[in-house]
mmCIF file with all atom_site columns, C-alpha atoms in Angstrom:
data_model
loop_
_atom_site.group_PDB
_atom_site.id
_atom_site.type_symbol
_atom_site.label_atom_id
_atom_site.label_alt_id
_atom_site.label_comp_id
_atom_site.label_asym_id
_atom_site.label_entity_id
_atom_site.label_seq_id
_atom_site.pdbx_PDB_ins_code
_atom_site.Cartn_x
_atom_site.Cartn_y
_atom_site.Cartn_z
_atom_site.occupancy
_atom_site.B_iso_or_equiv
_atom_site.pdbx_formal_charge
_atom_site.auth_seq_id
_atom_site.auth_comp_id
_atom_site.auth_asym_id
_atom_site.auth_atom_id
_atom_site.pdbx_PDB_model_num
ATOM 1   C CA . MET A 1 1   ? -0.106 0.504  -0.243  1.00 85.00 ? 809 MET A CA 1
ATOM 2   C CA . ILE A 1 2   ? 1.475  3.564  -0.924  1.00 89.00 ? 810 ILE A CA 1
ATOM 3   C CA . ILE A 1 3   ? 0.571  6.416  1.073   1.00 90.00 ? 811 ILE A CA 1
ATOM 4   C CA . LYS A 1 4   ? 0.982  9.904  -0.140  1.00 93.00 ? 812 LYS A CA 1
ATOM 5   C CA . ASN A 1 5   ? 1.446  12.915 2.480   1.00 92.00 ? 813 ASN A CA 1
ATOM 6   C CA . LYS A 1 6   ? 1.298  16.176 0.971   1.00 93.00 ? 814 LYS A CA 1
ATOM 7   C CA . LEU A 1 7   ? 3.818  18.563 2.565   1.00 92.00 ? 815 LEU A CA 1
ATOM 8   C CA . ASP A 1 8   ? 4.742  22.508 0.797   1.00 91.00 ? 816 ASP A CA 1
ATOM 9   C CA . ARG A 1 9   ? 4.340  24.031 -1.994  1.00 92.00 ? 817 ARG A CA 1
ATOM 10  C CA . THR A 1 10  ? 7.291  24.727 -3.582  1.00 92.00 ? 818 THR A CA 1
ATOM 11  C CA . PHE A 1 11  ? 7.264  27.949 -4.319  1.00 92.00 ? 819 PHE A CA 1
ATOM 12  C CA . GLY A 1 12  ? 5.605  28.981 -1.842  1.00 90.00 ? 820 GLY A CA 1
ATOM 13  C CA . PRO A 1 13  ? 2.592  30.749 -1.585  1.00 90.00 ? 821 PRO A CA 1
ATOM 14  C CA . PHE A 1 14  ? 3.064  34.561 -3.126  1.00 89.00 ? 822 PHE A CA 1
ATOM 15  C CA . GLY A 1 15  ? 4.539  32.022 -5.908  1.00 91.00 ? 823 GLY A CA 1
ATOM 16  C CA . SER A 1 16  ? 1.236  30.142 -6.406  1.00 93.00 ? 824 SER A CA 1
ATOM 17  C CA . SER A 1 17  ? -0.712 32.953 -6.094  1.00 92.00 ? 825 SER A CA 1
ATOM 18  C CA . THR A 1 18  ? 1.486  34.655 -8.455  1.00 93.00 ? 826 THR A CA 1
ATOM 19  C CA . GLY A 1 19  ? 1.171  31.491 -10.984 1.00 96.00 ? 827 GLY A CA 1
ATOM 20  C CA . PHE A 1 20  ? -2.519 31.881 -10.561 1.00 96.00 ? 828 PHE A CA 1
ATOM 21  C CA . PHE A 1 21  ? -2.371 35.697 -12.233 1.00 95.00 ? 829 PHE A CA 1
ATOM 22  C CA . LEU A 1 22  ? 0.441  33.992 -14.737 1.00 95.00 ? 830 LEU A CA 1
ATOM 23  C CA . MET A 1 23  ? -1.974 31.319 -16.182 1.00 96.00 ? 831 MET A CA 1
ATOM 24  C CA . LEU A 1 24  ? -4.329 33.862 -15.992 1.00 96.00 ? 832 LEU A CA 1
ATOM 25  C CA . GLY A 1 25  ? -2.948 36.586 -17.961 1.00 95.00 ? 833 GLY A CA 1
ATOM 26  C CA . GLY A 1 26  ? -1.388 33.630 -20.405 1.00 95.00 ? 834 GLY A CA 1
ATOM 27  C CA . VAL A 1 27  ? -4.889 32.783 -21.357 1.00 95.00 ? 835 VAL A CA 1
ATOM 28  C CA . LEU A 1 28  ? -6.058 35.692 -22.966 1.00 95.00 ? 836 LEU A CA 1
ATOM 29  C CA . ALA A 1 29  ? -2.394 36.419 -24.006 1.00 94.00 ? 837 ALA A CA 1
ATOM 30  C CA . THR A 1 30  ? -3.251 33.489 -25.830 1.00 93.00 ? 838 THR A CA 1
ATOM 31  C CA . TYR A 1 31  ? -6.228 35.819 -27.802 1.00 92.00 ? 839 TYR A CA 1
ATOM 32  C CA . PHE A 1 32  ? -3.810 37.830 -29.476 1.00 92.00 ? 840 PHE A CA 1
ATOM 33  C CA . SER A 1 33  ? -0.373 36.032 -29.570 1.00 92.00 ? 841 SER A CA 1
ATOM 34  C CA . ILE A 1 34  ? 0.535  32.318 -29.157 1.00 92.00 ? 842 ILE A CA 1
ATOM 35  C CA . PHE A 1 35  ? 3.199  33.206 -26.844 1.00 93.00 ? 843 PHE A CA 1
ATOM 36  C CA . GLY A 1 36  ? 0.659  33.557 -24.183 1.00 94.00 ? 844 GLY A CA 1
ATOM 37  C CA . LEU A 1 37  ? 1.123  30.076 -24.052 1.00 95.00 ? 845 LEU A CA 1
ATOM 38  C CA . LEU A 1 38  ? 3.988  30.283 -22.616 1.00 96.00 ? 846 LEU A CA 1
ATOM 39  C CA . LEU A 1 39  ? 2.822  32.373 -20.178 1.00 95.00 ? 847 LEU A CA 1
ATOM 40  C CA . VAL A 1 40  ? 0.096  29.783 -19.205 1.00 96.00 ? 848 VAL A CA 1
ATOM 41  C CA . ILE A 1 41  ? 3.108  27.389 -18.899 1.00 96.00 ? 849 ILE A CA 1
ATOM 42  C CA . ILE A 1 42  ? 4.958  28.902 -16.678 1.00 96.00 ? 850 ILE A CA 1
ATOM 43  C CA . GLY A 1 43  ? 2.052  30.027 -14.401 1.00 96.00 ? 851 GLY A CA 1
ATOM 44  C CA . ALA A 1 44  ? 0.810  26.625 -13.967 1.00 96.00 ? 852 ALA A CA 1
ATOM 45  C CA . PHE A 1 45  ? 4.665  24.954 -13.295 1.00 96.00 ? 853 PHE A CA 1
ATOM 46  C CA . ALA A 1 46  ? 4.774  28.254 -10.169 1.00 95.00 ? 854 ALA A CA 1
ATOM 47  C CA . ALA A 1 47  ? 1.233  27.511 -8.854  1.00 96.00 ? 855 ALA A CA 1
ATOM 48  C CA . PHE A 1 48  ? 0.643  24.088 -9.063  1.00 96.00 ? 856 PHE A CA 1
ATOM 49  C CA . THR A 1 49  ? 4.299  22.653 -8.573  1.00 96.00 ? 857 THR A CA 1
ATOM 50  C CA . SER A 1 50  ? 4.395  20.540 -4.120  1.00 95.00 ? 858 SER A CA 1
ATOM 51  C CA . THR A 1 51  ? 6.115  18.585 -2.411  1.00 95.00 ? 859 THR A CA 1
ATOM 52  C CA . SER A 1 52  ? 4.909  15.396 -1.402  1.00 95.00 ? 860 SER A CA 1
ATOM 53  C CA . ALA A 1 53  ? 6.191  12.122 0.791   1.00 94.00 ? 861 ALA A CA 1
ATOM 54  C CA . LEU A 1 54  ? 4.997  8.502  -0.938  1.00 94.00 ? 862 LEU A CA 1
ATOM 55  C CA . ILE A 1 55  ? 5.287  5.267  1.378   1.00 93.00 ? 863 ILE A CA 1
ATOM 56  C CA . ASP A 1 56  ? 5.534  2.481  0.086   1.00 91.00 ? 864 ASP A CA 1
ATOM 57  C CA . THR A 1 57  ? 5.004  -0.144 3.537   1.00 88.00 ? 865 THR A CA 1
ATOM 58  C CA . ASP A 1 58  ? 4.716  -3.226 0.986   1.00 88.00 ? 866 ASP A CA 1
ATOM 59  C CA . ASN A 1 59  ? 8.284  -2.798 0.320   1.00 89.00 ? 867 ASN A CA 1
ATOM 60  C CA . LYS A 1 60  ? 9.608  -0.677 2.813   1.00 90.00 ? 868 LYS A CA 1
ATOM 61  C CA . LYS A 1 61  ? 10.426 2.050  0.623   1.00 93.00 ? 869 LYS A CA 1
ATOM 62  C CA . ILE A 1 62  ? 10.156 6.090  0.535   1.00 94.00 ? 870 ILE A CA 1
ATOM 63  C CA . LYS A 1 63  ? 10.578 8.891  -1.710  1.00 94.00 ? 871 LYS A CA 1
ATOM 64  C CA . TYR A 1 64  ? 10.396 12.681 -1.215  1.00 94.00 ? 872 TYR A CA 1
ATOM 65  C CA . SER A 1 65  ? 8.828  13.835 -4.822  1.00 94.00 ? 873 SER A CA 1
ATOM 66  C CA . ASP A 1 66  ? 8.543  17.460 -6.420  1.00 94.00 ? 874 ASP A CA 1
ATOM 67  C CA . ASN A 1 67  ? 5.378  17.313 -7.848  1.00 95.00 ? 875 ASN A CA 1
ATOM 68  C CA . LEU A 1 68  ? 5.665  19.137 -10.799 1.00 95.00 ? 876 LEU A CA 1
ATOM 69  C CA . PHE A 1 69  ? 2.270  20.690 -12.066 1.00 94.00 ? 877 PHE A CA 1
ATOM 70  C CA . GLY A 1 70  ? 0.837  19.312 -9.444  1.00 91.00 ? 878 GLY A CA 1
ATOM 71  C CA . ILE A 1 71  ? 1.180  15.603 -10.902 1.00 91.00 ? 879 ILE A CA 1
ATOM 72  C CA . LEU A 1 72  ? 4.305  14.731 -12.275 1.00 93.00 ? 880 LEU A CA 1
ATOM 73  C CA . PRO A 1 73  ? 6.142  13.121 -9.183  1.00 92.00 ? 881 PRO A CA 1
ATOM 74  C CA . VAL A 1 74  ? 10.182 13.293 -9.514  1.00 94.00 ? 882 VAL A CA 1
ATOM 75  C CA . GLY A 1 75  ? 12.264 11.854 -6.691  1.00 92.00 ? 883 GLY A CA 1
ATOM 76  C CA . LYS A 1 76  ? 14.691 9.248  -5.549  1.00 93.00 ? 884 LYS A CA 1
ATOM 77  C CA . TRP A 1 77  ? 12.988 5.803  -3.168  1.00 93.00 ? 885 TRP A CA 1
ATOM 78  C CA . ILE A 1 78  ? 14.928 5.052  -0.560  1.00 92.00 ? 886 ILE A CA 1
ATOM 79  C CA . ASP A 1 79  ? 14.751 1.644  0.663   1.00 92.00 ? 887 ASP A CA 1
ATOM 80  C CA . ILE A 1 80  ? 13.720 1.632  4.753   1.00 92.00 ? 888 ILE A CA 1
ATOM 81  C CA . LYS A 1 81  ? 16.385 0.012  6.609   1.00 91.00 ? 889 LYS A CA 1
ATOM 82  C CA . PRO A 1 82  ? 15.743 -1.374 10.300  1.00 88.00 ? 890 PRO A CA 1
ATOM 83  C CA . ASP A 1 83  ? 18.240 0.896  12.149  1.00 90.00 ? 891 ASP A CA 1
ATOM 84  C CA . MET A 1 84  ? 17.246 4.403  10.464  1.00 92.00 ? 892 MET A CA 1
ATOM 85  C CA . LYS A 1 85  ? 14.181 5.947  12.724  1.00 92.00 ? 893 LYS A CA 1
ATOM 86  C CA . VAL A 1 86  ? 11.147 7.860  12.945  1.00 93.00 ? 894 VAL A CA 1
ATOM 87  C CA . GLY A 1 87  ? 10.971 11.427 15.488  1.00 93.00 ? 895 GLY A CA 1
ATOM 88  C CA . LEU A 1 88  ? 9.046  14.526 15.418  1.00 94.00 ? 896 LEU A CA 1
ATOM 89  C CA . LYS A 1 89  ? 10.750 17.812 14.850  1.00 93.00 ? 897 LYS A CA 1
ATOM 90  C CA . LYS A 1 90  ? 9.376  21.766 15.197  1.00 93.00 ? 898 LYS A CA 1
ATOM 91  C CA . SER A 1 91  ? 8.944  23.432 11.506  1.00 91.00 ? 899 SER A CA 1
ATOM 92  C CA . HIS A 1 92  ? 8.766  26.775 11.166  1.00 90.00 ? 900 HIS A CA 1
ATOM 93  C CA . ARG A 1 93  ? 8.290  28.837 7.276   1.00 89.00 ? 901 ARG A CA 1
ATOM 94  C CA . GLY A 1 94  ? 8.270  31.917 6.519   1.00 88.00 ? 902 GLY A CA 1
ATOM 95  C CA . TYR A 1 95  ? 7.478  33.848 3.418   1.00 87.00 ? 903 TYR A CA 1
ATOM 96  C CA . MET A 1 96  ? 7.930  37.488 2.645   1.00 87.00 ? 904 MET A CA 1
ATOM 97  C CA . GLY A 1 97  ? 6.444  39.376 0.150   1.00 84.00 ? 905 GLY A CA 1
ATOM 98  C CA . TYR A 1 98  ? 6.269  43.162 -0.978  1.00 85.00 ? 906 TYR A CA 1
ATOM 99  C CA . ILE A 1 99  ? 3.625  44.870 -1.808  1.00 84.00 ? 907 ILE A CA 1
ATOM 100 C CA . ARG A 1 100 ? 3.374  48.288 -3.782  1.00 81.00 ? 908 ARG A CA 1
ATOM 101 C CA . GLY A 1 101 ? 7.161  47.598 -3.982  1.00 78.00 ? 909 GLY A CA 1
ATOM 102 C CA . THR A 1 102 ? 8.549  48.581 -1.087  1.00 85.00 ? 910 THR A CA 1
ATOM 103 C CA . GLN A 1 103 ? 5.878  47.215 2.079   1.00 88.00 ? 911 GLN A CA 1
ATOM 104 C CA . PRO A 1 104 ? 6.382  44.078 2.885   1.00 89.00 ? 912 PRO A CA 1
ATOM 105 C CA . VAL A 1 105 ? 4.236  41.362 4.259   1.00 88.00 ? 913 VAL A CA 1
ATOM 106 C CA . GLY A 1 106 ? 4.799  38.524 6.383   1.00 88.00 ? 914 GLY A CA 1
ATOM 107 C CA . ILE A 1 107 ? 3.272  34.553 6.441   1.00 89.00 ? 915 ILE A CA 1
ATOM 108 C CA . HIS A 1 108 ? 4.236  32.179 8.605   1.00 90.00 ? 916 HIS A CA 1
ATOM 109 C CA . TYR A 1 109 ? 3.336  28.818 9.557   1.00 89.00 ? 917 TYR A CA 1
ATOM 110 C CA . ASN A 1 110 ? 4.614  26.247 12.064  1.00 92.00 ? 918 ASN A CA 1
ATOM 111 C CA . ASP A 1 111 ? 3.273  23.083 12.112  1.00 92.00 ? 919 ASP A CA 1
ATOM 112 C CA . ILE A 1 112 ? 5.209  19.714 13.494  1.00 93.00 ? 920 ILE A CA 1
ATOM 113 C CA . ARG A 1 113 ? 6.671  17.308 10.871  1.00 94.00 ? 921 ARG A CA 1
ATOM 114 C CA . ILE A 1 114 ? 7.263  13.782 11.099  1.00 93.00 ? 922 ILE A CA 1
ATOM 115 C CA . VAL A 1 115 ? 10.743 13.734 10.164  1.00 94.00 ? 923 VAL A CA 1
ATOM 116 C CA . LEU A 1 116 ? 13.093 10.169 8.432   1.00 93.00 ? 924 LEU A CA 1
ATOM 117 C CA . TYR A 1 117 ? 16.297 9.659  10.881  1.00 93.00 ? 925 TYR A CA 1
ATOM 118 C CA . GLY A 1 118 ? 18.994 7.644  9.213   1.00 91.00 ? 926 GLY A CA 1
ATOM 119 C CA . SER A 1 119 ? 21.493 5.682  11.473  1.00 88.00 ? 927 SER A CA 1
ATOM 120 C CA . ASP A 1 120 ? 23.782 8.540  12.731  1.00 90.00 ? 928 ASP A CA 1
ATOM 121 C CA . ASN A 1 121 ? 20.358 10.674 13.805  1.00 88.00 ? 929 ASN A CA 1
ATOM 122 C CA . LYS A 1 122 ? 20.580 12.502 11.058  1.00 92.00 ? 930 LYS A CA 1
ATOM 123 C CA . GLN A 1 123 ? 17.479 13.801 9.294   1.00 93.00 ? 931 GLN A CA 1
ATOM 124 C CA . ILE A 1 124 ? 17.116 12.682 6.106   1.00 93.00 ? 932 ILE A CA 1
ATOM 125 C CA . MET A 1 125 ? 13.524 14.048 4.878   1.00 93.00 ? 933 MET A CA 1
ATOM 126 C CA . PRO A 1 126 ? 9.859  15.011 6.191   1.00 94.00 ? 934 PRO A CA 1
ATOM 127 C CA . ILE A 1 127 ? 7.411  12.798 5.926   1.00 93.00 ? 935 ILE A CA 1
ATOM 128 C CA . LYS A 1 128 ? 4.371  14.180 7.183   1.00 93.00 ? 936 LYS A CA 1
ATOM 129 C CA . LYS A 1 129 ? 2.921  17.362 8.698   1.00 93.00 ? 937 LYS A CA 1
ATOM 130 C CA . PHE A 1 130 ? 0.495  18.284 11.996  1.00 92.00 ? 938 PHE A CA 1
ATOM 131 C CA . ASP A 1 131 ? -0.383 20.902 13.047  1.00 91.00 ? 939 ASP A CA 1
ATOM 132 C CA . SER A 1 132 ? -1.192 19.526 16.683  1.00 90.00 ? 940 SER A CA 1
ATOM 133 C CA . TYR A 1 133 ? 1.470  17.910 18.636  1.00 91.00 ? 941 TYR A CA 1
ATOM 134 C CA . GLU A 1 134 ? -1.503 15.018 20.169  1.00 92.00 ? 942 GLU A CA 1
ATOM 135 C CA . SER A 1 135 ? -2.430 14.343 17.154  1.00 92.00 ? 943 SER A CA 1
ATOM 136 C CA . SER A 1 136 ? 1.816  14.188 15.274  1.00 91.00 ? 944 SER A CA 1
ATOM 137 C CA . LYS A 1 137 ? 2.007  11.736 18.461  1.00 92.00 ? 945 LYS A CA 1
ATOM 138 C CA . ILE A 1 138 ? -0.857 8.977  17.645  1.00 92.00 ? 946 ILE A CA 1
ATOM 139 C CA . GLU A 1 139 ? 0.852  8.741  14.133  1.00 92.00 ? 947 GLU A CA 1
ATOM 140 C CA . VAL A 1 140 ? 4.089  8.667  15.078  1.00 92.00 ? 948 VAL A CA 1
ATOM 141 C CA . LYS A 1 141 ? 3.747  6.234  17.028  1.00 92.00 ? 949 LYS A CA 1
ATOM 142 C CA . ASN A 1 142 ? 1.799  4.089  14.289  1.00 92.00 ? 950 ASN A CA 1
ATOM 143 C CA . LEU A 1 143 ? 4.208  4.359  11.502  1.00 91.00 ? 951 LEU A CA 1
ATOM 144 C CA . SER A 1 144 ? 6.635  3.311  13.770  1.00 90.00 ? 952 SER A CA 1
ATOM 145 C CA . SER A 1 145 ? 5.069  0.500  14.268  1.00 90.00 ? 953 SER A CA 1
ATOM 146 C CA . LEU A 1 146 ? 3.817  0.099  10.233  1.00 89.00 ? 954 LEU A CA 1
ATOM 147 C CA . LEU A 1 147 ? 7.584  0.494  9.225   1.00 88.00 ? 955 LEU A CA 1
ATOM 148 C CA . GLY A 1 148 ? 9.315  -0.776 12.150  1.00 87.00 ? 956 GLY A CA 1
ATOM 149 C CA . LEU A 1 149 ? 11.330 1.725  13.661  1.00 89.00 ? 957 LEU A CA 1
ATOM 150 C CA . ASP A 1 150 ? 12.544 3.673  16.515  1.00 88.00 ? 958 ASP A CA 1
ATOM 151 C CA . ILE A 1 151 ? 10.757 6.376  17.422  1.00 89.00 ? 959 ILE A CA 1
ATOM 152 C CA . ILE A 1 152 ? 13.217 9.033  18.227  1.00 86.00 ? 960 ILE A CA 1
#
């Protein structure tokens, strides 16, 4: 069974909204010129590209992938070894955008992530994200028993 966990948008909230506006402008520009399709393609790439983690529980493999245009997963499968571990980690992502050229606008996301660690306790990749600590504790226990890994 393959479990898919969506993580983040690659270009953040500002890049995604810019991609939507590029797509809209490209659709309008296509009426006048064929080069408007280039804007539609660039806008779709920025708007829909995201990251995710795929877990293959049957074959004990995991994959961190970039989903190009939201549908084409690109990444490398990693075999899960018995000496690997899973753990929880606080995550803070901040994005800065500017309106009218000089006024900064910041967006901050705080969440808890389940992270895969190697045998040397170095972080390999995030697996899943949660808003609350309680739900992440339950899921890390389920995931560790499902994959046969220890918890840090």
